[in-house]
Amino acid sequence: MSTGSKNAWEAWAGSVPALTSASSREPCHDPAASATRLARARLADQYMVYEGEGGVWHFAAGSAVSVTADAGALTAQSAGRTWTSRTDRKPLTAFAAALSALHDAGDEARHFYGWAAFELAHLLHADSTTAGDQPLLHAIIPSLEVTLTGDRTVVRATDEAWVRKVADLLAEPPRGRTPHGEPTPEDTEDVIAAGTTAYGRAVSRTVADIHAGLLEKAVVSRKVPLPAEPRPDFPATYLAGRRANTPARSYLMDLGGYRAAGFSPETVLEVGEDGRVSTQPLAGTRALGADPAENERLRAELLTDPKEIHEHAVSVRLAWDETAAVCRPGSVAVEEFMAVKPRGSVQHLASRVTGRLRSDTGPWDAFASLFPAITATGVTKRAALQALARHEEGARGLYGGAVFRGSTRGALDAALVLRTLIGAGNEAWLRAGAGVTGQSSPEREIEETREKLRSVAPHLRFSED
């Protein structure tokens, strides 16, 4: 069934089954491993593991509802029925309205899980013709949701069969280590060296644009394709990488055509049901290794390097402006400025900007203002997007976009997609970028991408079947 009627969609949204079955279990001593086990069980065609704040892991599977939007149309599906409408090149507006209809249909909060592709940015801030025709937003209302913490495990589902299946899986004794192909240090360095010559030329062209006054900064990235064989094992890569990383958020998913295992260094934004907005720009990078003395030397260098400080300061300035655009006057503040945060194989300068939403704005208005993160685009955002379209090869897709978990009552937690193994179809790849300013050199920016890729590449695991 296909219809363009908003009333039809709202009536349908009211019939979506709620998660009513619930089971509370014993404390989960290893939430990352338990969430990965659930993902590997392939309980449904679509799933996501999302590590939120404070050591809480969420696992979602099945799609009681799925919503997908591209530049021209939105499609929602549930219980074998399909609803479509035009987006008039405003896919985020249509996407938010569809999720809002789910809230309006009932009192119970419904959680959704999804992603936003980087190319959505062109429709929000730059040239709409650059957005392409691929899906830009995708989310599911799950049929099963499991919350894992050190204190307890909560299972909620549309029927009791899901609850029993999860209980059986979590009750299984831990298995011995499953052999997986692992890259050698030499293999890792070969992987992260791919494409550096072309990337150096892209950095040089971007520096020339900056000196010509076209923009102030652009985060130029390079794609690192992985061989078709052996195939990456996404759950095993996620667990190995999470053990070695210190992310702000992490995620493992097979959702809406993308597979991903990632260790995000920062959030695009966090919105509470009370309207509090927070964003954490990270810009300025040095390596982080096993030698404490060298790490401290690099930390001191990071805090005094003019290029890194300038790059960070302009990112914070723009994050303030974008937050203020949707928040109450006088509510925006910088709660943390130029702290140094460890993030796997690197350390970053980090700040936090917060505010309170105005009464006439909501979480998706904040998302529209802050997406994509300034630390994945540049300054000004419009000019940086135009520069990236000139100097990067091909679409970014999920990279530089967002993976998110939210509530129909107004909460939204969106992780910036960096430090991530990404797959689509028969392809898999890594990607990394560096902030290019007028003071940049190709050699240093190439090395920065290598430093970032080392947060993922050494932890790749491969299927041996």
Short mmCIF file of C-alpha atoms in Angstrom, two decimals:
data_model
loop_
_atom_site.label_atom_id
_atom_site.label_comp_id
_atom_site.label_asym_id
_atom_site.label_seq_id
_atom_site.Cartn_x
_atom_site.Cartn_y
_atom_site.Cartn_z
CA MET A 1 0.00 0.00 0.00
CA SER A 2 1.30 3.43 -0.87
CA THR A 3 -0.23 6.74 0.10
CA GLY A 4 0.79 10.36 0.31
CA SER A 5 -1.76 11.21 3.02
CA LYS A 6 -0.33 12.53 6.28
CA ASN A 7 -3.48 11.40 8.10
CA ALA A 8 -3.01 7.87 6.79
CA TRP A 9 0.53 7.80 8.14
CA GLU A 10 -0.58 9.12 11.53
CA ALA A 11 -3.32 6.49 11.77
CA TRP A 12 -0.81 3.82 10.84
CA ALA A 13 1.71 5.12 13.38
CA GLY A 14 -0.90 4.61 16.08
CA SER A 15 -1.07 0.90 15.25
CA VAL A 16 2.67 0.25 15.60
CA PRO A 17 3.15 -2.34 18.39
CA ALA A 18 4.80 -1.04 21.53
CA LEU A 19 7.57 -2.83 23.39
CA THR A 20 5.52 -4.31 26.20
CA SER A 21 7.28 -7.49 27.24
CA ALA A 22 10.11 -6.77 29.65
CA SER A 23 12.61 -8.79 31.60
CA SER A 24 15.19 -7.56 34.12
CA ARG A 25 18.18 -9.80 34.70
CA GLU A 26 21.35 -9.98 36.71
CA PRO A 27 24.16 -7.43 36.26
CA CYS A 28 26.03 -7.62 32.98
CA HIS A 29 29.75 -7.91 33.73
CA ASP A 30 30.87 -7.35 30.12
CA PRO A 31 28.26 -5.27 28.24
CA ALA A 32 30.43 -4.89 25.13
CA ALA A 33 30.86 -8.66 24.76
CA SER A 34 27.18 -9.35 25.50
CA ALA A 35 26.01 -6.76 22.97
CA THR A 36 28.39 -8.17 20.38
CA ARG A 37 27.07 -11.68 21.03
CA LEU A 38 23.52 -10.48 20.38
CA ALA A 39 24.64 -8.80 17.15
CA ARG A 40 26.40 -11.93 15.96
CA ALA A 41 23.24 -14.00 16.54
CA ARG A 42 21.53 -12.19 13.64
CA LEU A 43 18.17 -12.04 15.41
CA ALA A 44 16.80 -9.82 12.62
CA ASP A 45 17.84 -8.33 9.28
CA GLN A 46 18.62 -4.96 10.88
CA TYR A 47 20.32 -4.28 14.18
CA MET A 48 22.38 -1.72 16.05
CA VAL A 49 24.60 -1.73 19.12
CA TYR A 50 24.97 1.79 20.52
CA GLU A 51 27.21 2.59 23.46
CA GLY A 52 25.84 5.67 25.16
CA GLU A 53 27.18 7.78 27.99
CA GLY A 54 28.22 6.27 31.31
CA GLY A 55 28.93 2.70 30.26
CA VAL A 56 25.43 1.88 28.97
CA TRP A 57 25.11 -0.32 25.89
CA HIS A 58 21.89 -0.60 23.88
CA PHE A 59 21.07 -3.37 21.43
CA ALA A 60 18.16 -2.93 19.02
CA ALA A 61 16.93 -5.41 16.41
CA GLY A 62 14.04 -5.81 14.03
CA SER A 63 12.01 -3.00 12.54
CA ALA A 64 8.53 -2.48 13.87
CA VAL A 65 8.86 0.65 11.74
CA SER A 66 11.56 1.75 9.31
CA VAL A 67 11.82 5.26 7.88
CA THR A 68 14.13 6.18 5.00
CA ALA A 69 14.54 9.55 3.30
CA ASP A 70 16.49 10.75 0.30
CA ALA A 71 16.47 14.15 -1.38
CA GLY A 72 13.18 13.49 -3.15
CA ALA A 73 11.09 11.07 -1.11
CA LEU A 74 10.44 9.54 2.28
CA THR A 75 9.41 5.90 2.65
CA ALA A 76 8.05 4.37 5.86
CA GLN A 77 7.37 0.66 6.28
CA SER A 78 5.65 -1.43 8.94
CA ALA A 79 3.75 -4.72 9.05
CA GLY A 80 4.03 -5.19 5.30
CA ARG A 81 2.62 -1.77 4.48
CA THR A 82 4.40 1.17 2.87
CA TRP A 83 3.75 4.89 3.11
CA THR A 84 5.52 7.37 0.84
CA SER A 85 5.62 11.13 0.45
CA ARG A 86 7.65 13.79 -1.30
CA THR A 87 10.34 15.57 0.68
CA ASP A 88 10.71 18.57 -1.67
CA ARG A 89 14.46 18.38 -1.04
CA LYS A 90 13.87 18.80 2.70
CA PRO A 91 14.38 15.20 3.82
CA LEU A 92 15.23 16.04 7.43
CA THR A 93 11.95 17.96 7.84
CA ALA A 94 9.96 15.00 6.48
CA PHE A 95 11.98 12.51 8.54
CA ALA A 96 11.39 14.46 11.76
CA ALA A 97 7.67 14.74 11.00
CA ALA A 98 7.37 10.97 10.52
CA LEU A 99 9.01 10.32 13.89
CA SER A 100 6.86 13.01 15.48
CA ALA A 101 3.75 11.18 14.26
CA LEU A 102 4.89 8.14 16.23
CA HIS A 103 5.05 10.30 19.36
CA ASP A 104 1.65 11.84 18.71
CA ALA A 105 0.13 8.37 18.32
CA GLY A 106 0.71 7.31 21.94
CA ASP A 107 1.91 8.34 25.36
CA GLU A 108 4.73 5.82 25.61
CA ALA A 109 8.17 6.98 24.49
CA ARG A 110 9.51 4.97 21.58
CA HIS A 111 13.21 4.73 20.92
CA PHE A 112 14.62 4.90 17.42
CA TYR A 113 18.06 4.03 16.03
CA GLY A 114 19.50 5.24 12.77
CA TRP A 115 22.05 7.13 10.72
CA ALA A 116 22.46 10.27 8.64
CA ALA A 117 24.76 10.34 5.61
CA PHE A 118 27.25 13.18 5.22
CA GLU A 119 25.66 14.31 1.94
CA LEU A 120 22.59 15.50 3.87
CA ALA A 121 24.82 18.49 4.67
CA HIS A 122 24.59 19.78 1.11
CA LEU A 123 20.81 20.12 1.41
CA LEU A 124 21.11 21.82 4.81
CA HIS A 125 23.98 24.22 4.16
CA ALA A 126 25.27 24.27 0.59
CA ASP A 127 24.37 23.14 -2.93
CA SER A 128 21.36 20.82 -3.04
CA THR A 129 22.45 19.35 -6.38
CA THR A 130 25.50 17.78 -4.68
CA ALA A 131 23.41 15.61 -2.33
CA GLY A 132 23.01 12.80 -4.87
CA ASP A 133 20.15 10.29 -5.04
CA GLN A 134 21.21 7.83 -2.33
CA PRO A 135 19.39 7.51 1.03
CA LEU A 136 20.39 10.32 3.39
CA LEU A 137 18.55 9.26 6.55
CA HIS A 138 17.42 5.91 7.88
CA ALA A 139 15.95 4.85 11.23
CA ILE A 140 14.09 1.96 12.80
CA ILE A 141 11.73 1.65 15.73
CA PRO A 142 12.98 -1.76 16.94
CA SER A 143 10.95 -4.85 17.75
CA LEU A 144 13.52 -5.72 20.41
CA GLU A 145 15.60 -3.49 22.67
CA VAL A 146 18.13 -4.64 25.26
CA THR A 147 19.86 -2.28 27.69
CA LEU A 148 23.09 -3.58 29.23
CA THR A 149 24.86 -2.02 32.20
CA GLY A 150 27.09 -3.22 35.00
CA ASP A 151 24.05 -3.16 37.31
CA ARG A 152 21.39 -4.92 35.26
CA THR A 153 20.12 -6.13 31.91
CA VAL A 154 16.68 -5.01 30.71
CA VAL A 155 15.00 -6.71 27.73
CA ARG A 156 11.93 -5.17 26.08
CA ALA A 157 10.20 -6.63 23.04
CA THR A 158 6.97 -6.75 21.08
CA ASP A 159 6.36 -10.35 22.21
CA GLU A 160 7.62 -12.85 24.74
CA ALA A 161 9.46 -14.99 22.16
CA TRP A 162 12.06 -12.22 21.68
CA VAL A 163 12.59 -12.02 25.44
CA ARG A 164 13.14 -15.78 25.75
CA LYS A 165 15.58 -15.82 22.83
CA VAL A 166 17.69 -13.03 24.34
CA ALA A 167 17.67 -14.72 27.75
CA ASP A 168 18.92 -17.95 26.20
CA LEU A 169 21.71 -16.17 24.32
CA LEU A 170 22.90 -14.21 27.35
CA ALA A 171 22.79 -17.34 29.54
CA GLU A 172 25.22 -19.21 27.29
CA PRO A 173 28.67 -19.58 28.86
CA PRO A 174 31.39 -17.41 27.31
CA ARG A 175 33.01 -19.12 24.39
CA GLY A 176 36.71 -19.54 23.93
CA ARG A 177 38.40 -17.09 21.64
CA THR A 178 37.26 -17.60 18.05
CA PRO A 179 40.17 -17.48 15.64
CA HIS A 180 40.08 -14.56 13.25
CA GLY A 181 42.58 -13.27 10.78
CA GLU A 182 44.47 -10.35 12.30
CA PRO A 183 46.68 -7.85 10.47
CA THR A 184 50.37 -7.79 11.26
CA PRO A 185 51.95 -4.42 12.11
CA GLU A 186 53.41 -4.38 8.61
CA ASP A 187 49.97 -5.09 7.09
CA THR A 188 48.49 -2.25 9.15
CA GLU A 189 51.07 0.25 7.93
CA ASP A 190 50.52 -0.87 4.34
CA VAL A 191 46.77 -0.31 4.72
CA ILE A 192 47.04 3.19 6.18
CA ALA A 193 49.59 4.28 3.56
CA ALA A 194 47.15 3.77 0.67
CA GLY A 195 46.29 6.89 -1.31
CA THR A 196 48.60 9.30 0.49
CA THR A 197 50.06 10.85 -2.69
CA ALA A 198 46.65 11.88 -4.04
CA TYR A 199 45.67 13.05 -0.57
CA GLY A 200 48.73 15.28 -0.33
CA ARG A 201 47.71 16.95 -3.59
CA ALA A 202 44.18 17.50 -2.22
CA VAL A 203 45.64 19.15 0.89
CA SER A 204 47.80 21.45 -1.26
CA ARG A 205 44.82 22.49 -3.39
CA THR A 206 42.79 23.22 -0.25
CA VAL A 207 45.60 25.35 1.23
CA ALA A 208 45.64 27.32 -2.02
CA ASP A 209 41.87 27.88 -1.72
CA ILE A 210 42.37 29.16 1.84
CA HIS A 211 45.11 31.57 0.78
CA ALA A 212 42.78 32.78 -1.98
CA GLY A 213 40.22 33.70 0.68
CA LEU A 214 37.61 31.09 -0.28
CA LEU A 215 37.39 29.55 3.20
CA GLU A 216 39.17 29.37 6.54
CA LYS A 217 39.43 25.62 7.15
CA ALA A 218 38.39 22.31 5.56
CA VAL A 219 38.59 18.79 6.95
CA VAL A 220 39.90 16.89 3.94
CA SER A 221 39.65 13.08 4.14
CA ARG A 222 40.90 10.06 2.24
CA LYS A 223 39.25 6.69 1.69
CA VAL A 224 41.19 3.46 2.30
CA PRO A 225 39.48 0.55 0.47
CA LEU A 226 39.98 -2.93 1.94
CA PRO A 227 40.51 -6.04 -0.22
CA ALA A 228 37.42 -8.08 -1.10
CA GLU A 229 38.98 -11.17 0.51
CA PRO A 230 39.23 -11.99 3.31
CA ARG A 231 36.03 -10.26 4.38
CA PRO A 232 36.08 -8.06 7.51
CA ASP A 233 34.25 -9.52 10.49
CA PHE A 234 32.38 -6.49 11.83
CA PRO A 235 31.38 -7.85 15.28
CA ALA A 236 34.87 -9.19 15.96
CA THR A 237 36.42 -5.91 14.79
CA TYR A 238 34.05 -3.97 17.03
CA LEU A 239 34.91 -5.95 20.13
CA ALA A 240 38.67 -5.89 19.50
CA GLY A 241 38.59 -2.18 18.68
CA ARG A 242 36.46 -1.28 21.68
CA ARG A 243 38.89 -3.05 24.00
CA ALA A 244 41.70 -0.83 22.67
CA ASN A 245 39.86 2.50 22.29
CA THR A 246 38.51 5.21 24.58
CA PRO A 247 35.63 6.60 22.50
CA ALA A 248 32.95 9.09 23.39
CA ARG A 249 30.49 6.67 21.73
CA SER A 250 30.78 3.34 19.95
CA TYR A 251 28.46 1.46 17.61
CA LEU A 252 28.09 -1.74 15.63
CA MET A 253 25.34 -1.98 13.06
CA ASP A 254 23.85 -3.53 9.97
CA LEU A 255 21.16 -1.00 9.20
CA GLY A 256 19.63 0.53 6.10
CA GLY A 257 22.29 -0.73 3.70
CA TYR A 258 25.36 0.16 5.80
CA ARG A 259 27.49 -2.01 8.06
CA ALA A 260 29.71 -0.24 10.56
CA ALA A 261 31.93 -0.86 13.56
CA GLY A 262 33.06 2.45 14.99
CA PHE A 263 34.64 4.26 17.92
CA SER A 264 33.47 7.86 17.70
CA PRO A 265 35.73 10.44 19.35
CA GLU A 266 32.91 12.98 19.80
CA THR A 267 29.19 13.60 19.57
CA VAL A 268 27.55 15.80 16.98
CA LEU A 269 25.03 16.68 19.65
CA GLU A 270 23.24 15.39 22.72
CA VAL A 271 19.71 16.60 23.43
CA GLY A 272 17.88 15.68 26.62
CA GLU A 273 14.12 15.39 26.98
CA ASP A 274 14.42 18.57 29.11
CA GLY A 275 15.76 20.51 26.09
CA ARG A 276 19.40 20.71 27.17
CA VAL A 277 21.70 20.69 24.12
CA SER A 278 25.39 19.78 24.21
CA THR A 279 28.01 19.44 21.51
CA GLN A 280 31.69 18.52 21.87
CA PRO A 281 33.96 19.84 19.13
CA LEU A 282 37.35 18.10 18.94
CA ALA A 283 40.02 19.68 16.77
CA GLY A 284 43.78 19.54 17.15
CA THR A 285 45.54 16.17 17.15
CA ARG A 286 48.69 14.42 18.28
CA ALA A 287 49.55 10.73 18.49
CA LEU A 288 48.97 8.70 21.65
CA GLY A 289 51.14 5.65 22.17
CA ALA A 290 52.60 3.37 24.83
CA ASP A 291 55.33 5.75 26.08
CA PRO A 292 53.94 8.05 28.82
CA ALA A 293 56.82 10.51 28.53
CA GLU A 294 56.37 10.86 24.77
CA ASN A 295 52.59 11.22 25.20
CA GLU A 296 53.15 14.06 27.68
CA ARG A 297 55.61 15.76 25.35
CA LEU A 298 53.10 15.59 22.50
CA ARG A 299 50.33 16.82 24.81
CA ALA A 300 52.38 19.90 25.70
CA GLU A 301 53.15 20.43 22.02
CA LEU A 302 49.44 20.18 21.16
CA LEU A 303 48.53 22.81 23.76
CA THR A 304 51.06 25.31 22.37
CA ASP A 305 50.95 24.68 18.61
CA PRO A 306 49.53 27.82 16.90
CA LYS A 307 48.01 25.88 14.02
CA GLU A 308 46.22 23.41 16.32
CA ILE A 309 45.00 26.12 18.70
CA HIS A 310 43.68 28.22 15.82
CA GLU A 311 41.95 25.21 14.28
CA HIS A 312 40.31 24.38 17.60
CA ALA A 313 39.27 27.93 18.44
CA VAL A 314 37.48 28.50 15.12
CA SER A 315 35.63 25.19 15.59
CA VAL A 316 34.42 26.22 19.04
CA ARG A 317 33.38 29.64 17.74
CA LEU A 318 31.21 28.11 15.04
CA ALA A 319 29.79 25.45 17.39
CA TRP A 320 28.71 28.34 19.66
CA ASP A 321 27.03 30.14 16.75
CA GLU A 322 25.20 27.00 15.59
CA THR A 323 24.03 26.17 19.12
CA ALA A 324 22.89 29.75 19.75
CA ALA A 325 20.79 29.65 16.56
CA VAL A 326 18.32 27.22 18.21
CA CYS A 327 18.76 28.00 21.92
CA ARG A 328 17.34 30.53 24.37
CA PRO A 329 19.22 33.82 24.51
CA GLY A 330 21.77 33.80 27.29
CA SER A 331 21.68 30.00 27.74
CA VAL A 332 24.71 29.11 25.60
CA ALA A 333 27.97 28.49 27.44
CA VAL A 334 31.36 26.89 26.92
CA GLU A 335 31.49 24.46 29.84
CA GLU A 336 34.90 23.03 28.94
CA PHE A 337 37.60 24.60 26.79
CA MET A 338 40.73 23.03 25.30
CA ALA A 339 40.90 19.97 27.51
CA VAL A 340 43.00 17.12 26.11
CA LYS A 341 41.04 13.90 25.56
CA PRO A 342 42.58 10.47 24.80
CA ARG A 343 40.85 8.79 21.88
CA GLY A 344 42.49 5.49 21.03
CA SER A 345 45.68 6.10 19.05
CA VAL A 346 45.42 9.91 19.27
CA GLN A 347 44.80 12.76 21.72
CA HIS A 348 42.65 15.76 20.85
CA LEU A 349 41.93 19.26 22.05
CA ALA A 350 38.30 19.14 23.24
CA SER A 351 35.68 21.68 24.29
CA ARG A 352 32.00 21.45 25.19
CA VAL A 353 29.30 23.97 24.22
CA THR A 354 25.85 23.74 25.84
CA GLY A 355 22.51 25.55 25.70
CA ARG A 356 18.74 25.23 26.23
CA LEU A 357 16.37 24.84 23.28
CA ARG A 358 13.89 27.63 22.64
CA SER A 359 10.22 26.75 23.01
CA ASP A 360 9.78 26.86 19.23
CA THR A 361 12.66 24.48 18.45
CA GLY A 362 13.22 20.77 18.95
CA PRO A 363 16.01 18.18 18.71
CA TRP A 364 15.90 17.95 14.92
CA ASP A 365 16.21 21.73 14.62
CA ALA A 366 19.38 21.46 16.69
CA PHE A 367 20.56 18.57 14.52
CA ALA A 368 19.93 20.62 11.37
CA SER A 369 22.00 23.48 12.77
CA LEU A 370 24.93 21.42 14.06
CA PHE A 371 25.08 18.64 11.42
CA PRO A 372 27.51 17.73 10.14
CA ALA A 373 29.96 18.39 12.94
CA ILE A 374 32.15 21.39 12.23
CA THR A 375 35.15 19.20 13.03
CA ALA A 376 34.28 17.01 10.02
CA THR A 377 33.64 19.87 7.58
CA GLY A 378 35.35 23.23 8.13
CA VAL A 379 34.80 26.99 8.31
CA THR A 380 32.61 28.38 6.97
CA LYS A 381 30.58 25.22 6.70
CA ARG A 382 29.11 26.13 3.30
CA ALA A 383 32.48 27.05 1.81
CA ALA A 384 34.10 23.95 3.30
CA LEU A 385 31.43 21.69 1.81
CA GLN A 386 32.04 23.25 -1.59
CA ALA A 387 35.81 22.71 -1.20
CA LEU A 388 35.33 19.07 -0.17
CA ALA A 389 33.15 18.50 -3.23
CA ARG A 390 36.03 19.82 -5.37
CA HIS A 391 38.93 18.03 -3.70
CA GLU A 392 37.66 14.70 -2.33
CA GLU A 393 37.00 11.75 -4.60
CA GLY A 394 33.44 10.42 -4.49
CA ALA A 395 30.73 10.72 -1.85
CA ARG A 396 31.55 10.23 1.83
CA GLY A 397 28.32 8.39 2.62
CA LEU A 398 28.29 7.41 6.29
CA TYR A 399 31.74 8.86 7.05
CA GLY A 400 31.48 12.29 8.66
CA GLY A 401 27.74 11.72 9.13
CA ALA A 402 26.06 10.50 12.30
CA VAL A 403 24.84 7.33 14.00
CA PHE A 404 22.13 8.10 16.52
CA ARG A 405 19.71 6.87 19.17
CA GLY A 406 16.72 8.95 20.17
CA SER A 407 13.33 9.06 21.81
CA THR A 408 10.02 10.29 20.44
CA ARG A 409 9.82 12.44 23.60
CA GLY A 410 12.64 14.64 22.37
CA ALA A 411 15.94 13.02 23.34
CA LEU A 412 18.60 12.61 20.66
CA ASP A 413 22.16 11.32 21.00
CA ALA A 414 24.17 11.48 17.75
CA ALA A 415 27.72 10.19 17.40
CA LEU A 416 30.03 11.59 14.74
CA VAL A 417 31.06 8.81 12.33
CA LEU A 418 34.85 8.79 12.49
CA ARG A 419 37.33 5.98 13.36
CA THR A 420 34.97 3.51 11.73
CA LEU A 421 35.08 0.39 9.58
CA ILE A 422 32.32 0.89 7.02
CA GLY A 423 30.77 -1.59 4.60
CA ALA A 424 28.10 -1.45 1.89
CA GLY A 425 27.34 -4.16 -0.64
CA ASN A 426 30.54 -6.12 -1.28
CA GLU A 427 32.85 -3.26 -0.32
CA ALA A 428 34.47 -2.29 2.99
CA TRP A 429 36.71 0.65 3.77
CA LEU A 430 38.27 2.96 6.33
CA ARG A 431 38.47 6.72 6.05
CA ALA A 432 40.29 9.48 7.91
CA GLY A 433 40.74 13.22 7.55
CA ALA A 434 42.65 16.17 8.94
CA GLY A 435 41.82 19.81 9.45
CA VAL A 436 43.52 21.86 6.75
CA THR A 437 44.23 25.53 7.44
CA GLY A 438 46.48 28.10 5.82
CA GLN A 439 49.36 26.82 7.98
CA SER A 440 48.97 23.18 6.93
CA SER A 441 51.55 21.06 5.15
CA PRO A 442 50.68 17.90 3.20
CA GLU A 443 53.26 15.90 5.14
CA ARG A 444 51.77 16.72 8.55
CA GLU A 445 48.16 16.17 7.46
CA ILE A 446 49.07 12.81 5.87
CA GLU A 447 50.69 11.78 9.16
CA GLU A 448 47.60 12.89 11.09
CA THR A 449 45.39 10.63 8.98
CA ARG A 450 47.77 7.75 9.68
CA GLU A 451 47.57 8.45 13.43
CA LYS A 452 43.77 8.34 13.28
CA LEU A 453 43.61 5.21 11.13
CA ARG A 454 45.69 3.41 13.77
CA SER A 455 42.64 3.60 16.05
CA VAL A 456 40.93 1.03 13.79
CA ALA A 457 43.33 -0.65 11.35
CA PRO A 458 45.31 -2.75 13.89
CA HIS A 459 42.03 -4.13 15.29
CA LEU A 460 40.52 -5.32 12.00
CA ARG A 461 39.42 -8.94 12.18
CA PHE A 462 38.61 -11.06 9.18
CA SER A 463 36.33 -14.05 8.57
CA GLU A 464 38.21 -17.24 7.91
CA ASP A 465 35.32 -19.15 6.31
#
